[in-house]
Amino acid sequence: MKPATDMKNDTSKRILDIAEELLLTRGFNAFSYQHISSALGVRNAAIHYHYPKKTDLGVALIQRYRRRFQRFVEAQGGLTPAQQLERYFTLTDAYFEHDQQICPSGILTTEYQTLPEEMQQQANAFVDEMRDWAVRIAACGREDGSMRYAGTPQAMGVLMLAALQGGLQLARTDQTVLLTLKEQIRALLGLTSPLP
Amino acid sequence: MKPATDMKNDTSKRILDIAEELLLTRGFNAFSYQHISSALGVRNAAIHYHYPKKTDLGVALIQRYRRRFQRFVEAQGGLTPAQQLERYFTLTDAYFEHDQQICPSGILTTEYQTLPEEMQQQANAFVDEMRDWAVRIAACGREDGSMRYAGTPQAMGVLMLAALQGGLQLARTDQTVLLTLKEQIRALLGLTSPLP
DNA sequence: GACACCTTACTAACCAGTAAGTAAAGTTTC
DNA sequence: GAAACTTTACTTACTGGTTAGTAAGGTGTC
């Protein structure tokens, strides 16, 4: 009985999935290969077979985030800036509702100083890509007249990103933070809440 | 040669200072008693004498932050909301300029899930106090007409806090973030930049 | 002599990482 | 198509280092 679809490298992917869960709940320094191996039902060394060093695992994780984010951006090229922002809000909500996870950039920048250099470089690139996207949203929204706000699109993009990153963290001590924050960002952009 | 001033518990305070430095640069999980003892020039067990468990040290750290923040708030009761906000900006800048530290609430909420319960409780109280203060600034600023912004003071306070917390973290990958962010928050509040 | 403040010396647990071996599946060669 | 091999995906067993934490002892000061 062999599966028809290609199951190539199934374990590698499952390791990444478990590692992602651990990264967003506990942080990179606070999870070990033991956590992964016991969750996966294999021995410790099996994880090292797929990702020899923990750094390799970390780099693979960030690269996957970057690919995902790229696809996220491309997948909604046709939407209005406001709609794209709402999609990002939804993404943020999903993180929180999944075990009070925080966003990857939040963990990576917080633990930045203790990360190996390869991970720092990946983190830099990842954060850059996210900021560029946020700025683009703010710029397009102003251009097409759908968003009205003080300051430059650069500043507004950075503010939205920083606020949501900090907000996801603060939500762990008060779960109303996220709702408040989304509503306030809409208000600052001169947007109305999305219809129910 | 004995110092005239009371040096009572000098070591305890120095341990806290070193631990604070480590907390804000590396995070609570990523520093050990070894880091402290070698920085202080004593043996490991000496740290345990002053703070038997690492949790004790963590709780003491947060409690000191709470006392400090309380004093910070009280010390500038007479200032205008805008002036108080600028003081907070200055505080934020100081963190970054000191080894790219991030703010305590950023670390505590990010590592929240891995912290012992006593530290979580202290962190909750600390974040609450900070949020209350931020909201009060926004509320007073609207009342006296010095700040003009969309949304409620509650939402604006949370946004400022979240944005600065996230901004300090993001500044590690791009040091222009903080400057941009401060300017944008001023813009959103209808404030002009402080005179040079 | 009691106390504050440290030391040396230790334990038990955990950590990332490695080496060597194994079983099964896949590939090559005749 | 069967024997010979190579590769994949693990296992067991280990090393060396770090971790928080403890116990017992020493030393100077009031």
JSON list of N, CA, C and O in Angstrom, two decimals, chain A residues 106-130:
[
{"chain": "A", "resi": 106, "resn": "GLY", "atom": "N", "xyz": [8.31, 39.41, 15.51]},
{"chain": "A", "resi": 106, "resn": "GLY", "atom": "CA", "xyz": [8.37, 39.77, 16.92]},
{"chain": "A", "resi": 106, "resn": "GLY", "atom": "C", "xyz": [9.38, 38.94, 17.68]},
{"chain": "A", "resi": 106, "resn": "GLY", "atom": "O", "xyz": [10.20, 39.45, 18.45]},
{"chain": "A", "resi": 107, "resn": "ILE", "atom": "N", "xyz": [9.33, 37.64, 17.46]},
{"chain": "A", "resi": 107, "resn": "ILE", "atom": "CA", "xyz": [10.30, 36.75, 18.11]},
{"chain": "A", "resi": 107, "resn": "ILE", "atom": "C", "xyz": [11.71, 37.04, 17.60]},
{"chain": "A", "resi": 107, "resn": "ILE", "atom": "O", "xyz": [12.65, 37.17, 18.37]},
{"chain": "A", "resi": 108, "resn": "LEU", "atom": "N", "xyz": [11.82, 37.14, 16.28]},
{"chain": "A", "resi": 108, "resn": "LEU", "atom": "CA", "xyz": [13.16, 37.24, 15.68]},
{"chain": "A", "resi": 108, "resn": "LEU", "atom": "C", "xyz": [13.87, 38.53, 16.08]},
{"chain": "A", "resi": 108, "resn": "LEU", "atom": "O", "xyz": [15.08, 38.53, 16.33]},
{"chain": "A", "resi": 109, "resn": "THR", "atom": "N", "xyz": [13.13, 39.63, 16.16]},
{"chain": "A", "resi": 109, "resn": "THR", "atom": "CA", "xyz": [13.78, 40.88, 16.53]},
{"chain": "A", "resi": 109, "resn": "THR", "atom": "C", "xyz": [14.03, 40.94, 18.04]},
{"chain": "A", "resi": 109, "resn": "THR", "atom": "O", "xyz": [15.00, 41.54, 18.48]},
{"chain": "A", "resi": 110, "resn": "THR", "atom": "N", "xyz": [13.16, 40.30, 18.81]},
{"chain": "A", "resi": 110, "resn": "THR", "atom": "CA", "xyz": [13.36, 40.30, 20.26]},
{"chain": "A", "resi": 110, "resn": "THR", "atom": "C", "xyz": [14.57, 39.45, 20.64]},
{"chain": "A", "resi": 110, "resn": "THR", "atom": "O", "xyz": [15.38, 39.84, 21.48]},
{"chain": "A", "resi": 111, "resn": "GLU", "atom": "N", "xyz": [14.70, 38.29, 20.03]},
{"chain": "A", "resi": 111, "resn": "GLU", "atom": "CA", "xyz": [15.82, 37.41, 20.35]},
{"chain": "A", "resi": 111, "resn": "GLU", "atom": "C", "xyz": [17.04, 37.70, 19.47]},
{"chain": "A", "resi": 111, "resn": "GLU", "atom": "O", "xyz": [18.04, 36.97, 19.54]},
{"chain": "A", "resi": 112, "resn": "TYR", "atom": "N", "xyz": [16.95, 38.74, 18.68]},
{"chain": "A", "resi": 112, "resn": "TYR", "atom": "CA", "xyz": [17.94, 39.03, 17.65]},
{"chain": "A", "resi": 112, "resn": "TYR", "atom": "C", "xyz": [19.39, 38.87, 18.12]},
{"chain": "A", "resi": 112, "resn": "TYR", "atom": "O", "xyz": [20.20, 38.20, 17.49]},
{"chain": "A", "resi": 113, "resn": "GLN", "atom": "N", "xyz": [19.70, 39.47, 19.25]},
{"chain": "A", "resi": 113, "resn": "GLN", "atom": "CA", "xyz": [21.09, 39.51, 19.73]},
{"chain": "A", "resi": 113, "resn": "GLN", "atom": "C", "xyz": [21.66, 38.11, 20.02]},
{"chain": "A", "resi": 113, "resn": "GLN", "atom": "O", "xyz": [22.87, 37.93, 20.05]},
{"chain": "A", "resi": 114, "resn": "THR", "atom": "N", "xyz": [20.80, 37.16, 20.31]},
{"chain": "A", "resi": 114, "resn": "THR", "atom": "CA", "xyz": [21.28, 35.82, 20.67]},
{"chain": "A", "resi": 114, "resn": "THR", "atom": "C", "xyz": [21.22, 34.85, 19.49]},
{"chain": "A", "resi": 114, "resn": "THR", "atom": "O", "xyz": [21.60, 33.70, 19.64]},
{"chain": "A", "resi": 115, "resn": "LEU", "atom": "N", "xyz": [20.73, 35.31, 18.35]},
{"chain": "A", "resi": 115, "resn": "LEU", "atom": "CA", "xyz": [20.61, 34.41, 17.19]},
{"chain": "A", "resi": 115, "resn": "LEU", "atom": "C", "xyz": [21.93, 34.30, 16.45]},
{"chain": "A", "resi": 115, "resn": "LEU", "atom": "O", "xyz": [22.71, 35.26, 16.40]},
{"chain": "A", "resi": 116, "resn": "PRO", "atom": "N", "xyz": [22.20, 33.13, 15.87]},
{"chain": "A", "resi": 116, "resn": "PRO", "atom": "CA", "xyz": [23.39, 32.98, 15.02]},
{"chain": "A", "resi": 116, "resn": "PRO", "atom": "C", "xyz": [23.30, 33.90, 13.80]},
{"chain": "A", "resi": 116, "resn": "PRO", "atom": "O", "xyz": [22.20, 34.25, 13.36]},
{"chain": "A", "resi": 117, "resn": "GLU", "atom": "N", "xyz": [24.46, 34.24, 13.27]},
{"chain": "A", "resi": 117, "resn": "GLU", "atom": "CA", "xyz": [24.51, 35.26, 12.23]},
{"chain": "A", "resi": 117, "resn": "GLU", "atom": "C", "xyz": [23.65, 34.94, 11.01]},
{"chain": "A", "resi": 117, "resn": "GLU", "atom": "O", "xyz": [22.99, 35.82, 10.46]},
{"chain": "A", "resi": 118, "resn": "GLU", "atom": "N", "xyz": [23.66, 33.67, 10.60]},
{"chain": "A", "resi": 118, "resn": "GLU", "atom": "CA", "xyz": [22.85, 33.31, 9.43]},
{"chain": "A", "resi": 118, "resn": "GLU", "atom": "C", "xyz": [21.38, 33.62, 9.66]},
{"chain": "A", "resi": 118, "resn": "GLU", "atom": "O", "xyz": [20.66, 34.04, 8.75]},
{"chain": "A", "resi": 119, "resn": "MET", "atom": "N", "xyz": [20.93, 33.39, 10.89]},
{"chain": "A", "resi": 119, "resn": "MET", "atom": "CA", "xyz": [19.53, 33.67, 11.20]},
{"chain": "A", "resi": 119, "resn": "MET", "atom": "C", "xyz": [19.28, 35.18, 11.25]},
{"chain": "A", "resi": 119, "resn": "MET", "atom": "O", "xyz": [18.23, 35.65, 10.83]},
{"chain": "A", "resi": 120, "resn": "GLN", "atom": "N", "xyz": [20.26, 35.92, 11.75]},
{"chain": "A", "resi": 120, "resn": "GLN", "atom": "CA", "xyz": [20.12, 37.38, 11.77]},
{"chain": "A", "resi": 120, "resn": "GLN", "atom": "C", "xyz": [19.95, 37.93, 10.37]},
{"chain": "A", "resi": 120, "resn": "GLN", "atom": "O", "xyz": [19.10, 38.80, 10.12]},
{"chain": "A", "resi": 121, "resn": "GLN", "atom": "N", "xyz": [20.75, 37.42, 9.44]},
{"chain": "A", "resi": 121, "resn": "GLN", "atom": "CA", "xyz": [20.65, 37.89, 8.05]},
{"chain": "A", "resi": 121, "resn": "GLN", "atom": "C", "xyz": [19.28, 37.60, 7.47]},
{"chain": "A", "resi": 121, "resn": "GLN", "atom": "O", "xyz": [18.66, 38.46, 6.83]},
{"chain": "A", "resi": 122, "resn": "GLN", "atom": "N", "xyz": [18.82, 36.37, 7.68]},
{"chain": "A", "resi": 122, "resn": "GLN", "atom": "CA", "xyz": [17.48, 36.00, 7.20]},
{"chain": "A", "resi": 122, "resn": "GLN", "atom": "C", "xyz": [16.41, 36.87, 7.84]},
{"chain": "A", "resi": 122, "resn": "GLN", "atom": "O", "xyz": [15.46, 37.30, 7.18]},
{"chain": "A", "resi": 123, "resn": "ALA", "atom": "N", "xyz": [16.58, 37.12, 9.12]},
{"chain": "A", "resi": 123, "resn": "ALA", "atom": "CA", "xyz": [15.61, 37.95, 9.84]},
{"chain": "A", "resi": 123, "resn": "ALA", "atom": "C", "xyz": [15.59, 39.36, 9.27]},
{"chain": "A", "resi": 123, "resn": "ALA", "atom": "O", "xyz": [14.52, 39.95, 9.07]},
{"chain": "A", "resi": 124, "resn": "ASN", "atom": "N", "xyz": [16.76, 39.90, 8.99]},
{"chain": "A", "resi": 124, "resn": "ASN", "atom": "CA", "xyz": [16.84, 41.22, 8.39]},
{"chain": "A", "resi": 124, "resn": "ASN", "atom": "C", "xyz": [16.06, 41.28, 7.08]},
{"chain": "A", "resi": 124, "resn": "ASN", "atom": "O", "xyz": [15.25, 42.18, 6.86]},
{"chain": "A", "resi": 125, "resn": "ALA", "atom": "N", "xyz": [16.31, 40.30, 6.22]},
{"chain": "A", "resi": 125, "resn": "ALA", "atom": "CA", "xyz": [15.64, 40.27, 4.92]},
{"chain": "A", "resi": 125, "resn": "ALA", "atom": "C", "xyz": [14.14, 40.15, 5.10]},
{"chain": "A", "resi": 125, "resn": "ALA", "atom": "O", "xyz": [13.35, 40.84, 4.43]},
{"chain": "A", "resi": 126, "resn": "PHE", "atom": "N", "xyz": [13.73, 39.30, 6.02]},
{"chain": "A", "resi": 126, "resn": "PHE", "atom": "CA", "xyz": [12.30, 39.07, 6.26]},
{"chain": "A", "resi": 126, "resn": "PHE", "atom": "C", "xyz": [11.61, 40.35, 6.72]},
{"chain": "A", "resi": 126, "resn": "PHE", "atom": "O", "xyz": [10.57, 40.75, 6.19]},
{"chain": "A", "resi": 127, "resn": "VAL", "atom": "N", "xyz": [12.21, 41.00, 7.70]},
{"chain": "A", "resi": 127, "resn": "VAL", "atom": "CA", "xyz": [11.63, 42.24, 8.23]},
{"chain": "A", "resi": 127, "resn": "VAL", "atom": "C", "xyz": [11.59, 43.32, 7.14]},
{"chain": "A", "resi": 127, "resn": "VAL", "atom": "O", "xyz": [10.60, 44.04, 7.00]},
{"chain": "A", "resi": 128, "resn": "ASP", "atom": "N", "xyz": [12.65, 43.40, 6.35]},
{"chain": "A", "resi": 128, "resn": "ASP", "atom": "CA", "xyz": [12.68, 44.35, 5.24]},
{"chain": "A", "resi": 128, "resn": "ASP", "atom": "C", "xyz": [11.49, 44.13, 4.31]},
{"chain": "A", "resi": 128, "resn": "ASP", "atom": "O", "xyz": [10.80, 45.08, 3.93]},
{"chain": "A", "resi": 129, "resn": "GLU", "atom": "N", "xyz": [11.26, 42.88, 3.94]},
{"chain": "A", "resi": 129, "resn": "GLU", "atom": "CA", "xyz": [10.19, 42.57, 3.01]},
{"chain": "A", "resi": 129, "resn": "GLU", "atom": "C", "xyz": [8.82, 42.95, 3.58]},
{"chain": "A", "resi": 129, "resn": "GLU", "atom": "O", "xyz": [7.95, 43.47, 2.88]},
{"chain": "A", "resi": 130, "resn": "MET", "atom": "N", "xyz": [8.67, 42.70, 4.89]},
{"chain": "A", "resi": 130, "resn": "MET", "atom": "CA", "xyz": [7.40, 43.04, 5.51]},
{"chain": "A", "resi": 130, "resn": "MET", "atom": "C", "xyz": [7.21, 44.56, 5.56]},
{"chain": "A", "resi": 130, "resn": "MET", "atom": "O", "xyz": [6.10, 45.06, 5.31]}
]
